Coordinates of C-alpha atoms in Angstrom, one line a residue:
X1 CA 0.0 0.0 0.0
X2 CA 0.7 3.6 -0.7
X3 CA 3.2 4.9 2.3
X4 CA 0.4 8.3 1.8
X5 CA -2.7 6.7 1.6
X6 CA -1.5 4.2 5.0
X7 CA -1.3 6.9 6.8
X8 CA -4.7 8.9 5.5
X9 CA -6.6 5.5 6.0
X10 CA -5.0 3.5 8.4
X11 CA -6.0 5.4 12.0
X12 CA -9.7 5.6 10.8
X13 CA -10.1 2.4 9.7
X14 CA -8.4 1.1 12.9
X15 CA -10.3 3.1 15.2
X16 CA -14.1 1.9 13.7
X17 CA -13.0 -1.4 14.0
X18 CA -11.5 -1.4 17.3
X19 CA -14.5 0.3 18.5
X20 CA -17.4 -1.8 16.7
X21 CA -16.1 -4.6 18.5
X22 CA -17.6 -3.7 21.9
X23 CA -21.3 -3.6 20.2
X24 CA -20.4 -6.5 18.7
X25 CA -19.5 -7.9 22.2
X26 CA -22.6 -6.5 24.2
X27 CA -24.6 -8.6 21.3
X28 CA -22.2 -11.7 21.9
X29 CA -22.1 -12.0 25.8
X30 CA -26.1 -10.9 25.5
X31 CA -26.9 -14.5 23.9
X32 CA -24.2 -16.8 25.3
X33 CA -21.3 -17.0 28.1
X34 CA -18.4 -14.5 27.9
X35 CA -16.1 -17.3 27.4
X36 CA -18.1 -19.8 24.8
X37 CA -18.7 -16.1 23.2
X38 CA -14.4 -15.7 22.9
X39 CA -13.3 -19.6 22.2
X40 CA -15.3 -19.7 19.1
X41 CA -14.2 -16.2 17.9
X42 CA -10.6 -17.3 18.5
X43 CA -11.3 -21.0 17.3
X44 CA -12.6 -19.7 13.9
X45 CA -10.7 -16.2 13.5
X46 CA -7.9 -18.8 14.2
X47 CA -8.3 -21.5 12.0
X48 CA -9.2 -18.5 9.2
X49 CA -5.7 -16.3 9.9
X50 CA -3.8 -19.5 9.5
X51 CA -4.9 -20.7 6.5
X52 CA -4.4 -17.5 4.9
X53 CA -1.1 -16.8 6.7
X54 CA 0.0 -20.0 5.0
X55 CA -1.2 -19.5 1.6
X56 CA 0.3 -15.9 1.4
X57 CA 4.1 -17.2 2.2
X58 CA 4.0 -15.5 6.1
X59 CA 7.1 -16.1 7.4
X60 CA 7.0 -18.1 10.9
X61 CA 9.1 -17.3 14.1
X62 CA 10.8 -20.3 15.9
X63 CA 12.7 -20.8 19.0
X64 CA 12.4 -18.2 21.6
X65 CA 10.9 -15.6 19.1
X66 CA 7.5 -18.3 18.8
X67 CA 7.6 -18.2 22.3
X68 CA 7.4 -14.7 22.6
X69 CA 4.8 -14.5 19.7
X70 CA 2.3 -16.5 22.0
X71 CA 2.7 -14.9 24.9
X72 CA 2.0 -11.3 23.6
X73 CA -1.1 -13.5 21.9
X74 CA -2.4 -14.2 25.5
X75 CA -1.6 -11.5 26.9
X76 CA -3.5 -8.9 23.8
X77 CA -6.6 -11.5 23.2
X78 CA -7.2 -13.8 26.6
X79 CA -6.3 -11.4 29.0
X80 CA -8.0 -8.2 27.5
X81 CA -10.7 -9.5 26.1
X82 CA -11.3 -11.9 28.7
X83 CA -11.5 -9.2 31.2
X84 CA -13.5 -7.0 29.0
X85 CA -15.9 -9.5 27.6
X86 CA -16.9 -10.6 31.2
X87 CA -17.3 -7.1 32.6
X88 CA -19.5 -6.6 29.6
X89 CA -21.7 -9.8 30.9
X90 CA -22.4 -8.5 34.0
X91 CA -23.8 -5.1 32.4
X92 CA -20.8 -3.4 32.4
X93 CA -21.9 -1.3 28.9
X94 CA -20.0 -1.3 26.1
X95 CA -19.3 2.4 26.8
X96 CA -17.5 2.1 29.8
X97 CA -16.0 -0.9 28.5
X98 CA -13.8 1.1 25.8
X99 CA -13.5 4.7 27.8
X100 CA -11.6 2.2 30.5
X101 CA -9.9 0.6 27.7
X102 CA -9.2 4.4 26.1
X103 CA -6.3 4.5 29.4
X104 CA -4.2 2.2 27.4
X105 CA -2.0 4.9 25.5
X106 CA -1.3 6.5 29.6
X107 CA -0.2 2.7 30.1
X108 CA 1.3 2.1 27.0
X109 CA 3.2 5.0 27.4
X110 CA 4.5 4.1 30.6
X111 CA 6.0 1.1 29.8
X112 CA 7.4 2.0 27.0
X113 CA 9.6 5.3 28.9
X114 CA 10.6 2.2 31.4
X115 CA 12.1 0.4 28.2
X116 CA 13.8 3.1 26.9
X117 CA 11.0 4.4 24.0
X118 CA 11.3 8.5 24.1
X119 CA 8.2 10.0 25.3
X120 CA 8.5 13.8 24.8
X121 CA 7.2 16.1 27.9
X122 CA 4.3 17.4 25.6
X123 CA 3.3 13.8 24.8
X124 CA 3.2 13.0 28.4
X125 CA 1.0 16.2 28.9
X126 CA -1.3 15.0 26.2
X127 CA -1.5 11.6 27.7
X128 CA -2.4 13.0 31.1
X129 CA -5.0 15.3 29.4
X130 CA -6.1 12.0 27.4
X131 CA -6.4 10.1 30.5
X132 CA -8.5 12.5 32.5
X133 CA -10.8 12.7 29.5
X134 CA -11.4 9.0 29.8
X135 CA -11.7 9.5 33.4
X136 CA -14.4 11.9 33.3
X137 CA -16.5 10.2 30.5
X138 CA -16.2 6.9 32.8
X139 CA -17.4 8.6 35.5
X140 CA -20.7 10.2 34.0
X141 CA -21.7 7.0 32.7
X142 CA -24.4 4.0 34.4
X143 CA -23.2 2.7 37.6
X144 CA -21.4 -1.1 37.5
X145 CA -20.3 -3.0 40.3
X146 CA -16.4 -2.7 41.8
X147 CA -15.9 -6.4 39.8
X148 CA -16.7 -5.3 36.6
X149 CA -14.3 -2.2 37.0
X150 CA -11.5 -4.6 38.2
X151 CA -12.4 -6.7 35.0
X152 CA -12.1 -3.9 33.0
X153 CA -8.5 -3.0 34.3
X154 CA -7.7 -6.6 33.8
X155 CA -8.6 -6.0 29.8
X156 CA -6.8 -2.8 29.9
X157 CA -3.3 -4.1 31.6
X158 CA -3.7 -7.1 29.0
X159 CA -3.6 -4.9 26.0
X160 CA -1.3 -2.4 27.2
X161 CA 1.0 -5.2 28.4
X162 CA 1.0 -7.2 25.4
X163 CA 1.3 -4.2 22.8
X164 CA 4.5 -3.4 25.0
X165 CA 5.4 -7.0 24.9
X166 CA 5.4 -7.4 21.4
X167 CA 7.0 -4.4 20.6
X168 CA 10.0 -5.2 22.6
X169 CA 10.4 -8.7 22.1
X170 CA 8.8 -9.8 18.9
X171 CA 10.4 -6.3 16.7
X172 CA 10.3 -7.1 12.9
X173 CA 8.0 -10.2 13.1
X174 CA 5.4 -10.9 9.8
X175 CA 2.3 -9.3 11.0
X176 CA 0.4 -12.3 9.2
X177 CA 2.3 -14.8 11.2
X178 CA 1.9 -12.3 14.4
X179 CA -2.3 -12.2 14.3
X180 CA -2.6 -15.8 13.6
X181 CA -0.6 -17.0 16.4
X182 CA -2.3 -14.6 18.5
X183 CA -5.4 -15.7 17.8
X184 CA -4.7 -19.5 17.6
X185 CA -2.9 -19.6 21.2
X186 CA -5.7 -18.1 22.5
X187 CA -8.8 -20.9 21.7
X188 CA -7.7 -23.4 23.6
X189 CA -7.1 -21.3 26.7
X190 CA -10.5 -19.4 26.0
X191 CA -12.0 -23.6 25.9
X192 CA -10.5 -24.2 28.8
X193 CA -11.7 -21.5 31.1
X194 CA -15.3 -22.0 29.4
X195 CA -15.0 -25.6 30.0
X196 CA -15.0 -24.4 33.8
X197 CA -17.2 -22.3 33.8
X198 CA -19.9 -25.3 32.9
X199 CA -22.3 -22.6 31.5
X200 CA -22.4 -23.7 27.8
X201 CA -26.5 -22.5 27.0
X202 CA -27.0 -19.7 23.9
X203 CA -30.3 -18.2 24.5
X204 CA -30.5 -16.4 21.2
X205 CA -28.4 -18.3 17.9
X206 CA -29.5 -15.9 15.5
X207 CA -27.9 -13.3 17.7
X208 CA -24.8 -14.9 18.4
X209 CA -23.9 -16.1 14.9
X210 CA -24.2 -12.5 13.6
X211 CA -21.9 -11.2 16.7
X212 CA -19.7 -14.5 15.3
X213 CA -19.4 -13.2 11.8
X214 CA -18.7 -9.7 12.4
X215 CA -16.2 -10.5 15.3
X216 CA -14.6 -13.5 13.1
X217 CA -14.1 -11.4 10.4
X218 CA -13.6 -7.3 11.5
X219 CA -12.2 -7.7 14.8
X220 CA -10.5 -11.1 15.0
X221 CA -9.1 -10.8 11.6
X222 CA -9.0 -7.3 9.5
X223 CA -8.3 -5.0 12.8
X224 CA -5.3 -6.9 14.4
X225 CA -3.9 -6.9 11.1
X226 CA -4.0 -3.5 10.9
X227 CA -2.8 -3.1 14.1
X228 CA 0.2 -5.1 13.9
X229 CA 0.9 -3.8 10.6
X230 CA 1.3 -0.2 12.5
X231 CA 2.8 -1.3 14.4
X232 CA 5.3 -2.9 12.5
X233 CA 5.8 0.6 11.0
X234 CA 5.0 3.1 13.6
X235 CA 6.4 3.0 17.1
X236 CA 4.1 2.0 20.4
X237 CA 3.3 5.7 21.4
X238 CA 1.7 6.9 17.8
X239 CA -0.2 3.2 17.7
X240 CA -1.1 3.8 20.9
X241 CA -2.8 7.6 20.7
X242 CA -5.1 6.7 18.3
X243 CA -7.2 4.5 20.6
X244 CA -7.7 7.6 22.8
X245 CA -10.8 8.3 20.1
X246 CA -12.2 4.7 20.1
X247 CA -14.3 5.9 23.5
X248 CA -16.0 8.9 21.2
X249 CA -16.8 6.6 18.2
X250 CA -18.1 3.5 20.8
X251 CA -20.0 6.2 22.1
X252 CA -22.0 7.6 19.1
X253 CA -21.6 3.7 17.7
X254 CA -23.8 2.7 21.2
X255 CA -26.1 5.6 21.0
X256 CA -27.3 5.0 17.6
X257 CA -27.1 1.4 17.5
X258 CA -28.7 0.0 20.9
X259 CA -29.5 3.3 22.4
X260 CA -26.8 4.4 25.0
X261 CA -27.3 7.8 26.7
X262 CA -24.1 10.1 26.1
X263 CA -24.8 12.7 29.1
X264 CA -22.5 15.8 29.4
X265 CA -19.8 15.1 31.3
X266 CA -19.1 12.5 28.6
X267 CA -19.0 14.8 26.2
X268 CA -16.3 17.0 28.3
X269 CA -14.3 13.9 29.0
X270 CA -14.5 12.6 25.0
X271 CA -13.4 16.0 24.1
X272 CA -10.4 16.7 26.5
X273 CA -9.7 12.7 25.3
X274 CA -9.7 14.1 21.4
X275 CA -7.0 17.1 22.7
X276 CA -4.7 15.2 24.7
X277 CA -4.5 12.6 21.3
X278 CA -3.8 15.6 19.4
X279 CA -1.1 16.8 21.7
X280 CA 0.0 13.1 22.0
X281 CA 0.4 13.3 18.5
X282 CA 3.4 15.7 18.2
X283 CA 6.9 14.6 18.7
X284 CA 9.7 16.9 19.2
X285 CA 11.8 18.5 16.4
X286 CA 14.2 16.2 15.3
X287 CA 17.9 17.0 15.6
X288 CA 19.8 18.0 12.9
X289 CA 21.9 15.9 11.1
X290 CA 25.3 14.7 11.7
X291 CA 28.0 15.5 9.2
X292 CA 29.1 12.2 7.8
X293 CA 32.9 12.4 9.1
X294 CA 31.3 12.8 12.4
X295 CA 28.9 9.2 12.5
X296 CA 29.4 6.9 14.3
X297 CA 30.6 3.4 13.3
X298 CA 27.3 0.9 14.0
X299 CA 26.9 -1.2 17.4
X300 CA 26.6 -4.5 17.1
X301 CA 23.6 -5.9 19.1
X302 CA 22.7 -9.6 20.0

């Protein structure tokens, strides 16, 4: 793809996707366990992302860098999503669900200054602005229990986590390879946990088929394939920022589609989320460049 046109489309694209999963989710976990609901989307989306990761010539990690690949794959699908999914089942809306998960840049960003990723002082300040944002939007929605907010950090330390995970210790990997490892670790884990769970029932199949399709195909397959794609390209921090405006597009998503109230204060906190993104957007002036005689000769790293 065009480097121009990657740029122009990519962030939209990434954000309606990421976001349309939630209503997607409050659809899912409406008509079957949280769990059922996430083995067959990883079962499928699985089965799916390897077939085609094989028939378009990915190439496949080994040795310690597989090992890696799976545990960022836990960590960015069971964990988050398990956490998120299940908050979601106990009426947690899908709202909430993504303004918590709209802290991940503040987290991202944290762990990626820890591991040596520069983070410019007016990034941090849009981060903070970002955060509070999200904070204030969270606040001014419906009420949920202290376990669905402690499921929804669960899902947010999972993504954050993983996206800083991969980044470090997976750098360069195929991004067709990446997603259907991801996804294909995670089914049998997801089984597992549902398997213990002994709640197996799916009050409404029409219902849960269509949440299937969409999640199977959008979320499961076409957004983590952008988003490993970015960030293949791009580093965690400008990945990261653009999720600060999946809370404002879940939020007019969930208003028009199963009729979510969006009360002021939301408003206030998805706009001061839109400005610190923007601010969290601009890196520092890059240094000037060093004369030629003056470069140094390249480090070898293991």
């Amino acid at each position: 793809m065009d480097n121009r046109l990657f740029e122009l489309a990519a962030p939209p694209a990434l954000i309606l996707m990421w976001s349309s999963a939630f209503i997607a989710g409050i659809i899912g976990v409406g008509s079957a366990p949280p769990m059922l609901v996430l083995f067959t989307r990883f079962a499928v989306a699985g089965a799916l992302l390897l077939v085609y990761a094989l028939l378009s010539g990915a190439i496949w990690p080994r040795g310690r860098l597989l090992a890696h690949t799976l545990i960022a794959g836990l960590l960015m699908q069971v964990v988050q999503f398990g956490g998120f999914y299940t908050a979601m089942s106990q009426h947690v809306s899908a709202a909430v669900v993504s303004l918590m998960q709209g802290l991940s840049p503040v987290v991202i960003a944290v762990f990626a200054g820890v591991l040596g990723e520069t983070v410019t002082p007016r990034q941090w300040l849009g981060f903070g602005i970002g955060g509070l944002g999200v904070g204030l939007a969270v606040v001014d929605q419906s009420v949920f229990s202290v376990t669905g907010l402690l499921l929804c950090v669960v899902g947010l330390a999972g993504l954050s986590l993983g996206t800083v995970y991969q980044k470090r210790f997976t750098p360069g990997i195929d991004p067709r390879a990446a997603t259907a490892l991801h996804v294909a670790v995670s089914a049998p884990f997801a089984g597992v946990i549902a398997v213990l769970g002994h709640d197996f029932h799916v009050s409404d199949p029409g219902r849960f088929a269509a949440a299937m399709t969409w999640m199977v195909l959008i979320n499961s397959m076409a957004a983590f394939l952008l988003f490993n794609y970015m960030l293949l390209r791009w580093d965690n921090t400008r990945v990261g920022r653009f999720l600060f405006a999946t809370p404002a597009a879940t939020t007019v998503l969930a208003w028009w589609l199963v009729d979510q109230r969006v009360g002021p204060l939301t408003i206030v906190g998805l706009s001061a989320g839109l400005v610190g993104m923007v601010l969290a957007s601009r890196r520092a002036t890059p240094p000037a460049p060093v004369p030629e005689s003056a470069t140094p000769l390249p480090v070898s790293h293991r």
